[in-house]
Tab-separated table of C-alpha atoms in Angstrom:
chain	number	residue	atom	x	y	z
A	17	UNK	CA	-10.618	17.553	64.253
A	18	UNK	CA	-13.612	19.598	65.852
A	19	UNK	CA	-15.092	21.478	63.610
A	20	UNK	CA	-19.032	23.996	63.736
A	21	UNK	CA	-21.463	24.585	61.356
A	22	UNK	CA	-22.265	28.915	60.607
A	23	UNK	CA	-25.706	27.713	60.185
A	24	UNK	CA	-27.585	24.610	60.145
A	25	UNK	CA	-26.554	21.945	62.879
A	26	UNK	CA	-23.931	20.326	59.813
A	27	UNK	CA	-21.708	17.515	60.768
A	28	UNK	CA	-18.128	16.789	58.859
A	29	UNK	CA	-19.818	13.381	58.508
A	30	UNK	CA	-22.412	15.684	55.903
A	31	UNK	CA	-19.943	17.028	54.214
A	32	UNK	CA	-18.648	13.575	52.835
A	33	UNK	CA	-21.704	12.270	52.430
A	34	UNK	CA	-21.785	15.352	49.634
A	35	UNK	CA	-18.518	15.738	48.285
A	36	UNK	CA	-18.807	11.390	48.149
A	37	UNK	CA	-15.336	10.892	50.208
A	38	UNK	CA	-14.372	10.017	53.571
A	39	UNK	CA	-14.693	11.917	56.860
A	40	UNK	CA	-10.985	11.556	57.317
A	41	UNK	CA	-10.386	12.877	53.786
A	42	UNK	CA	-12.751	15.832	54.523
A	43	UNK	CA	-10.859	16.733	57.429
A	44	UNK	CA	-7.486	16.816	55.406
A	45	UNK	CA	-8.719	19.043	53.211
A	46	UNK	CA	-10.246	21.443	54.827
A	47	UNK	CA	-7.379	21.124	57.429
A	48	UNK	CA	-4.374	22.049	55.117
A	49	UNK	CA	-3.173	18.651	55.744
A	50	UNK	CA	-3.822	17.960	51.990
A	51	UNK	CA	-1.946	19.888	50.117
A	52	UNK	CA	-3.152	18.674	46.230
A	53	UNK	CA	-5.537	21.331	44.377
A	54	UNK	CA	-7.261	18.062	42.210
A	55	UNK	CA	-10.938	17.761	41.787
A	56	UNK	CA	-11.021	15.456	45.264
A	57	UNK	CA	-9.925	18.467	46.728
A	58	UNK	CA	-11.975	20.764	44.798
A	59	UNK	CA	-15.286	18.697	45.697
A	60	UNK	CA	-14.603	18.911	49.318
A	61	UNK	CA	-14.160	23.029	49.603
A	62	UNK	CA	-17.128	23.031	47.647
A	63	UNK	CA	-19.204	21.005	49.404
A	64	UNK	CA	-18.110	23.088	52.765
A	65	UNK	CA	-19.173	25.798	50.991
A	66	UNK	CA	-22.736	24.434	50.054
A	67	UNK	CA	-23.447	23.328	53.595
A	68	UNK	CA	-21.755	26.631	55.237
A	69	UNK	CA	-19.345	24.267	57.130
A	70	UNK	CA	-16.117	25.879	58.156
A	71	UNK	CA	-13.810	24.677	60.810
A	72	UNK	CA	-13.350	25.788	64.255
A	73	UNK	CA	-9.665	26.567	64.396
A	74	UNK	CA	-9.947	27.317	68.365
A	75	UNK	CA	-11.504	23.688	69.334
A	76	UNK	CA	-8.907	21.849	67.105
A	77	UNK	CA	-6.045	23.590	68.871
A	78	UNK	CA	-7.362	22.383	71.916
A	79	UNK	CA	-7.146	18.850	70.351
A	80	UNK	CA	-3.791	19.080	68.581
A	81	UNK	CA	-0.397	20.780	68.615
A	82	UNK	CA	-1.300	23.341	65.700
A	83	UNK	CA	-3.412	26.095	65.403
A	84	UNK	CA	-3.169	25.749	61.490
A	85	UNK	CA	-2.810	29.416	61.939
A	86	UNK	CA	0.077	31.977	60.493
A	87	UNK	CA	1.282	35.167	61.678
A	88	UNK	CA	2.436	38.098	58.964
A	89	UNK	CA	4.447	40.666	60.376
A	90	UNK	CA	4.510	44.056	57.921
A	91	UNK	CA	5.961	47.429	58.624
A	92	UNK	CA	2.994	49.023	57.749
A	93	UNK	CA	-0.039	49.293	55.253
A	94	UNK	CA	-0.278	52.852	53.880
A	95	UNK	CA	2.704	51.616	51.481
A	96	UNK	CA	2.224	50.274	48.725
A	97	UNK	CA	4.546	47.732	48.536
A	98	UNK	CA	3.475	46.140	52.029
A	99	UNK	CA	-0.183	46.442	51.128
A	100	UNK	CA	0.478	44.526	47.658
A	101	UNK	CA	2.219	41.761	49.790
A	102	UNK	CA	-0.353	41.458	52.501
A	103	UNK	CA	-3.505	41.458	49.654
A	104	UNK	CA	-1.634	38.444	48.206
A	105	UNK	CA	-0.297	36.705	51.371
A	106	UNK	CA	-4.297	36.402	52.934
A	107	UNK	CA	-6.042	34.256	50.032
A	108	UNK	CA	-2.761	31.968	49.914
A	109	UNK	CA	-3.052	31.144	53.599
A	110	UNK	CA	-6.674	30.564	53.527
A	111	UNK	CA	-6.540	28.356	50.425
A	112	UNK	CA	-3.812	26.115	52.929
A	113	UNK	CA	-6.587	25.867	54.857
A	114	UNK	CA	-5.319	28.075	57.873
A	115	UNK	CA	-5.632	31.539	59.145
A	116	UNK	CA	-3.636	34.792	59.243
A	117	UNK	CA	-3.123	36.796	61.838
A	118	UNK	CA	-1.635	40.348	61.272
A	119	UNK	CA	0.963	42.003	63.335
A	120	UNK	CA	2.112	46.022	62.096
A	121	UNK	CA	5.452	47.391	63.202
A	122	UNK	CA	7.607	49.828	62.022
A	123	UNK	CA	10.946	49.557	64.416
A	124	UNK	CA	12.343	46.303	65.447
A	125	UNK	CA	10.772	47.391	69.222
A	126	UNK	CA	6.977	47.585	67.642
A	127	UNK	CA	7.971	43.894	65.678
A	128	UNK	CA	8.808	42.427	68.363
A	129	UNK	CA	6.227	43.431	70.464
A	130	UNK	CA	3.844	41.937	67.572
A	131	UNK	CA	5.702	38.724	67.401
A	132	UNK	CA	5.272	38.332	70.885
A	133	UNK	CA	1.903	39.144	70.701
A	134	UNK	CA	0.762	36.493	67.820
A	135	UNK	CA	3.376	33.674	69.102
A	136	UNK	CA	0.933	34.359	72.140
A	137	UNK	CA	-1.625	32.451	70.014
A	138	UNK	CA	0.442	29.964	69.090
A	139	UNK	CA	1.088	30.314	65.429
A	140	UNK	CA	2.449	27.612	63.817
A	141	UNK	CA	4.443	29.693	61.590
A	142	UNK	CA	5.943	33.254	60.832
A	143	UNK	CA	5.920	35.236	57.793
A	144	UNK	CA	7.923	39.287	58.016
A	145	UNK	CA	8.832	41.565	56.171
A	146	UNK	CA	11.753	42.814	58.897
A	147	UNK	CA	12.882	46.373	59.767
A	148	UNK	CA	15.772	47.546	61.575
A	149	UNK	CA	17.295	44.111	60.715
A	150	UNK	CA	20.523	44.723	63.086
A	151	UNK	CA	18.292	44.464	66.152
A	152	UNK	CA	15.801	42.388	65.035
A	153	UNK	CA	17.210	39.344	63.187
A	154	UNK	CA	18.682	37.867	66.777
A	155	UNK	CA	15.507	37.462	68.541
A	156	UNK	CA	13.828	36.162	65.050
A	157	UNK	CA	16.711	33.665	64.611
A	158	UNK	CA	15.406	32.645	68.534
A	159	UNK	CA	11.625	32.445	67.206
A	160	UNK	CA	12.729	30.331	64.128
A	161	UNK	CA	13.899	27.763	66.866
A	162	UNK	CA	10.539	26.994	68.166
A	163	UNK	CA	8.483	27.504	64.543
A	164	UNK	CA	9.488	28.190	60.794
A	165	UNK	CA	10.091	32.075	60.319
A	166	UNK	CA	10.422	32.964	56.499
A	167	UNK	CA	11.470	36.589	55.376
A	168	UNK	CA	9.958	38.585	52.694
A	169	UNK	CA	11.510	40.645	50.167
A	170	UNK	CA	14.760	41.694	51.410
A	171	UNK	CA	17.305	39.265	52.778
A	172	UNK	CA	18.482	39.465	56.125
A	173	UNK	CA	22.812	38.932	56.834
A	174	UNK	CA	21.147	35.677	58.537
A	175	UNK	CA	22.658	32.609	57.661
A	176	UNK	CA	19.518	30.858	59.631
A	177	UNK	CA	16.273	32.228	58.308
A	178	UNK	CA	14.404	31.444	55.600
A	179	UNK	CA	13.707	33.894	52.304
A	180	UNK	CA	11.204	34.409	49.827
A	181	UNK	CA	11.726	37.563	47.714
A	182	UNK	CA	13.472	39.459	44.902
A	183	UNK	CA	16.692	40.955	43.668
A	184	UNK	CA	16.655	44.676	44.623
A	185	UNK	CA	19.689	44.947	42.266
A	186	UNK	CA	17.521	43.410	39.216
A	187	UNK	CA	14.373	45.355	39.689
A	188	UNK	CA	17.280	48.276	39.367
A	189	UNK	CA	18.871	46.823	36.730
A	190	UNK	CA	16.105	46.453	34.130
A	191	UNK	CA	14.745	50.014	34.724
A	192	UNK	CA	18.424	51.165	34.412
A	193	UNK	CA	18.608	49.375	31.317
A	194	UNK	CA	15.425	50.033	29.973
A	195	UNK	CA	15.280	54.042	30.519
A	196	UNK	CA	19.242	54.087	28.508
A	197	UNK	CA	17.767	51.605	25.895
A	198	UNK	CA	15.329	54.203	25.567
A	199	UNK	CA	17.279	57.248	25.158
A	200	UNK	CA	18.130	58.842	28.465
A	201	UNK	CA	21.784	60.016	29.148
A	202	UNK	CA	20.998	61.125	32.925
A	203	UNK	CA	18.495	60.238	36.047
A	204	UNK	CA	16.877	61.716	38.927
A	205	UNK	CA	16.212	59.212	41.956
A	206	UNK	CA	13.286	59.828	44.237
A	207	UNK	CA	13.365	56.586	46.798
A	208	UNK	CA	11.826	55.825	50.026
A	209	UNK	CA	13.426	56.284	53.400
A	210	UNK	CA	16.905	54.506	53.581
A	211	UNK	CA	15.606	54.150	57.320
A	212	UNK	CA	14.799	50.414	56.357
A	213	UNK	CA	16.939	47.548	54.634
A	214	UNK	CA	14.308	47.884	51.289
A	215	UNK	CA	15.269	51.561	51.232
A	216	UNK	CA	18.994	51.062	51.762
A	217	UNK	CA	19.168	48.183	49.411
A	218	UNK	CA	16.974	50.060	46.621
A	219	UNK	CA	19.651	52.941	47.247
A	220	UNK	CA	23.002	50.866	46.724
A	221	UNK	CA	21.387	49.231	43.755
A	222	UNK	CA	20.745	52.429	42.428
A	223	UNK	CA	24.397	53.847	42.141
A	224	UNK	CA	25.529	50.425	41.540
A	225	UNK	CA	23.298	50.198	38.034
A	226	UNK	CA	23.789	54.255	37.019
A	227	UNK	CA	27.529	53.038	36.214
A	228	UNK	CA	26.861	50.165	34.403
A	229	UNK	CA	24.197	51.254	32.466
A	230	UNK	CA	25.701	54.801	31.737
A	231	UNK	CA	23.403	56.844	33.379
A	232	UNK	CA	24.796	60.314	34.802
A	233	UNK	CA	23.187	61.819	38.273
A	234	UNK	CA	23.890	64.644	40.809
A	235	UNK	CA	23.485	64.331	44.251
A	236	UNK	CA	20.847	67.005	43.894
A	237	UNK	CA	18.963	65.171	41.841
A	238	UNK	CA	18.666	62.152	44.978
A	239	UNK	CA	15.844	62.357	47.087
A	240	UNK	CA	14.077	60.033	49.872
A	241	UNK	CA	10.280	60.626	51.029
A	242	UNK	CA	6.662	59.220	51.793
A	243	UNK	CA	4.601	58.227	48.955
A	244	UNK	CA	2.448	60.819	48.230
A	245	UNK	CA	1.349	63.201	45.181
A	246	UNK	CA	2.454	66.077	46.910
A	247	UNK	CA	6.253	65.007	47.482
A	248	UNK	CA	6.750	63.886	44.441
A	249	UNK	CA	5.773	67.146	42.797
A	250	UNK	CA	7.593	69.419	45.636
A	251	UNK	CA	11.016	67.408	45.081
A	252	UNK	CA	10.556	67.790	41.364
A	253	UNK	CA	9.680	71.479	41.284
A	254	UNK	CA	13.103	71.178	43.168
A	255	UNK	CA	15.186	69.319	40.959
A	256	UNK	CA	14.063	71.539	38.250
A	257	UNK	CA	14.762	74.971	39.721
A	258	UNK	CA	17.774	74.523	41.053
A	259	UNK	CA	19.628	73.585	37.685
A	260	UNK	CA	19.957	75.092	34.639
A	261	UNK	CA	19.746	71.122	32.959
A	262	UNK	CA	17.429	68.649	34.125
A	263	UNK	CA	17.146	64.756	33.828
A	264	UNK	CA	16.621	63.142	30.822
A	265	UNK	CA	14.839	60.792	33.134
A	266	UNK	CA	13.383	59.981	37.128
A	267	UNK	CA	12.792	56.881	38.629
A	268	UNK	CA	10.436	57.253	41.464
A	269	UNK	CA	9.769	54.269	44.607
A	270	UNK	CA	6.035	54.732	43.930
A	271	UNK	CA	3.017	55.307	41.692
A	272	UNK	CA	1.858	58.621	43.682
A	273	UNK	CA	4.873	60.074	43.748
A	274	UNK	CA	5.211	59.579	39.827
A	275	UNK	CA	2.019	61.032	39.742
A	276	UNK	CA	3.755	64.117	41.638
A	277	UNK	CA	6.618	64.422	39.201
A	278	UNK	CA	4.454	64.031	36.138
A	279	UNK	CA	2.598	67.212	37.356
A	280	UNK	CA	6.024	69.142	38.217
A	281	UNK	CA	7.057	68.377	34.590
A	282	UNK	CA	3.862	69.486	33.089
A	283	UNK	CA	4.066	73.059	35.204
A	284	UNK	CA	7.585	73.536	33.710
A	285	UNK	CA	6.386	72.865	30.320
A	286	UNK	CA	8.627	70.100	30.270
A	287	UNK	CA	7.033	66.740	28.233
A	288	UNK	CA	6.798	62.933	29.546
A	289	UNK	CA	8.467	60.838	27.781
A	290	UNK	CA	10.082	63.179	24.837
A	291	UNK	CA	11.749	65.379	27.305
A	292	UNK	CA	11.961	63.756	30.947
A	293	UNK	CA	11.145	59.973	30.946
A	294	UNK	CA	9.166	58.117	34.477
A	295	UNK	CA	9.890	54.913	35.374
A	296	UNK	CA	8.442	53.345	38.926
A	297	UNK	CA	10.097	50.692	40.919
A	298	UNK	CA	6.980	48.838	42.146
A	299	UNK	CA	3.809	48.390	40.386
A	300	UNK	CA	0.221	49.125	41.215
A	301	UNK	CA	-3.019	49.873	39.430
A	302	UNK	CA	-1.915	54.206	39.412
A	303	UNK	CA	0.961	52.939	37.478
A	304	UNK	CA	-1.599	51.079	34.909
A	305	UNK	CA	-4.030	53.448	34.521
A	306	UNK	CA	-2.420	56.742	34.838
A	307	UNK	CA	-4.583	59.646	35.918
A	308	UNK	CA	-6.950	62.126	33.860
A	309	UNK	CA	-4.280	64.097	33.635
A	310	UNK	CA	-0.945	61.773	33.361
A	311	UNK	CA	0.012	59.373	31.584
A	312	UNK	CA	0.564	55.602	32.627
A	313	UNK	CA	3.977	54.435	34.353
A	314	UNK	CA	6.741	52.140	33.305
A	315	UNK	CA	7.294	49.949	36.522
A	316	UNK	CA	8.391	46.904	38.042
A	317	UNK	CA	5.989	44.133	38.236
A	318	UNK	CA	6.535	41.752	41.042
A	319	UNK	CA	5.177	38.589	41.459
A	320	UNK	CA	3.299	38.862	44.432
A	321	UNK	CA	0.828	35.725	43.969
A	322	UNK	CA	4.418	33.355	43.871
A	323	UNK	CA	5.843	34.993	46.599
A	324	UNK	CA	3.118	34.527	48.681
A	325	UNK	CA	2.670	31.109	47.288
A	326	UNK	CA	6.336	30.096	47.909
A	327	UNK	CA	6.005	31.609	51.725
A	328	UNK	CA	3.222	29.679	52.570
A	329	UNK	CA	4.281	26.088	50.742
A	330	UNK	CA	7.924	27.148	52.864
A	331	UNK	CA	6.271	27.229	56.588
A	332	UNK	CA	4.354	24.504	55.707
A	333	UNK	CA	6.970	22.516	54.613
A	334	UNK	CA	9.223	23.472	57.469
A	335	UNK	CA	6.646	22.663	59.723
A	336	UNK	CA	7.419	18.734	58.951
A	337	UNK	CA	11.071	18.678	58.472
A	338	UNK	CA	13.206	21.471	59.319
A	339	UNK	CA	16.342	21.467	57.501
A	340	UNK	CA	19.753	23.005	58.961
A	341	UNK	CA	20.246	24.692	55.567
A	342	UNK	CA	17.730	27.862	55.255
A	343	UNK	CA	15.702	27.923	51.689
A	344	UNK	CA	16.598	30.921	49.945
A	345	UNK	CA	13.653	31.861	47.048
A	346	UNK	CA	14.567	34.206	44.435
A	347	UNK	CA	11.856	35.158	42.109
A	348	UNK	CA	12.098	37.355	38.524
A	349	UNK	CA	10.624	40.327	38.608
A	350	UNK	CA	9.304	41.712	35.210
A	351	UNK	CA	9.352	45.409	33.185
A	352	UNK	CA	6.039	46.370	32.189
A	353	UNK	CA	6.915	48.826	29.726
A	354	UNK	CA	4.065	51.707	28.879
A	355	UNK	CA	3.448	55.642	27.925
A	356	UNK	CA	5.742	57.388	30.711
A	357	UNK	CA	9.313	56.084	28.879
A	358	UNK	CA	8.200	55.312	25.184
A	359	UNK	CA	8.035	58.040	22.622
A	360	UNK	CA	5.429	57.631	20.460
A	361	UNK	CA	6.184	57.066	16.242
């Protein structure tokens, strides 16, 4: 495996001679090719790191089939939820010992045009979060001939691709739960677009849970928008002029636009939780903290570090034996309960 030094003229021949192993076990390590986290493999990254030894991904291709490199296809960054995933999916890939490259699309067009783009540099692997799933789930079942494609978060009508993810219906289901547990009769649902499968499945989970769990709502009271401060409180203000009863509760798709509703509530004179209870699908720091002037959220904690984890191990795996059975990964998300939804003693 060729590998070049980012300072000093350092061979991979240095590198054992520090870490006290073999070349060959060097270049396992550092390759991805070993996939145990012991103290062997600990000694080697470290002694890489000591001599400023990294390898040349662009002279081993030249030398082998693999690029030890991975695309990620997301819709976009400005959301939350993408961002989240693509924060986590970076360090996972680079602790494999490979490298990401990043592809943004929001139509199946603009994904396919990235796919094309990084299978033009011969990733080994691809990891997507699909959109527009009718159009583009045929030419990514052709892709997942040639390398492993695994799909993130929502699951495809595929019966040949790969999935790492969550249960939109759960993530529903224990905020459903949770805001009747905690007192509220009726809900207000302000989602992302329904343009995309997340936002359509979010949506059907949604009325599916409201009649288990007892919770009332009006079409009125069902919105879809960008993330943002602003939206939140416009479709609020809404929601609260336009009735002479409001929702004992909200559930928002987002942390800014939670921020947004808190604000409507406070203008009304209307008090979170006693009066209207928040609760956010997806979690972020906003939710955790709060703002100077609301409170922190009740959300959905998903667990991005596994998911990104499974993904990875998945293509990786694939890459050696590819079975005619797709892996399908659910993982648990989990309710982090805080001021928005409890009433204080």
């Amino acid at each position: 495996m060729s590998q070049h030094s980012l300072g000093d003229d350092v061979s991979i021949a240095n590198v054992a001679a520090v870490a006290g192993v073999s070349t060959a076990t060097v270049s396992r390590v550092l390759s991805g090719r070993r996939r145990k986290d012991d103290d062997l493999s600990r000694r080697v990254r470290a002694a890489a790191k000591q001599l400023n030894y990294s390898v040349n991904y662009a002279a081993s291709a030249l030398r082998s089939a693999k690029t030890n490199s991975i695309g990620l296809i997301v819709p976009e960054l400005n959301n939350s939820l993408y961002s989240s995933l693509t924060q986590a999916i970076e360090p996972a890939v680079n602790h494999a010992g490979k490298q990401l490259i990043l592809g943004i699309g929001s139509t199946a067009a603009e994904q396919e045009q990235r796919i094309r783009l990084v299978l033009s540099h011969r990733v080994d692997a691809l990891i997507i979060i699909p959109v527009e799933t009718e159009f583009i789930v045929p030419f990514l079942e052709t892709v997942a001939k040639q390398i492993p494609v695994v799909q993130l978060l929502s699951q495809t009508y595929s019966n040949k691709l790969d999935w790492v993810g969550i249960s939109e219906t759960t993530v529903m289901q224990i905020i459903a739960d949770h805001l009747s547990t905690a007192g509220a009769r009726s809900v207000a649902y302000i989602g992302s677009s329904t343009d995309d499968l997340d936002g359509m499945t979010l949506f059907t989970a949604f009325h599916m849970q409201m009649t288990v769990s007892g919770l009332s709502t009006y079409t009125e009271w069902i919105h879809f928008t960008q993330e943002s401060v602003d939206s939140g409180y416009r479709i609020m203000q809404k929601i609260l002029s336009d009735h002479s009863f409001y929702p004992e509760s909200v559930i928002c798709s987002d942390g800014l636009t939670a921020v947004g509703v808190y604000r409507a509530c406070a203008a009304a004179g209307l008090s979170v939780p006693e009066e209207i209870k928040i609760a956010v699908l997806h979690d972020s720091a906003l939710c955790e903290n709060g703002t100077f002037e609301s409170v922190s959220f009740t959300s959905v904690q998903l667990p991005w570090d596994r998911i990104a984890a499974e993904a990875v191990t998945l293509v990786a795996a694939e890459q050696e034996r590819k079975s005619w059975l797709p892996s399908r990964r659910e993982l648990e998300p989990e309710l982090i309960i805080r001021k928005s939804t409890v009433v204080s003693s």
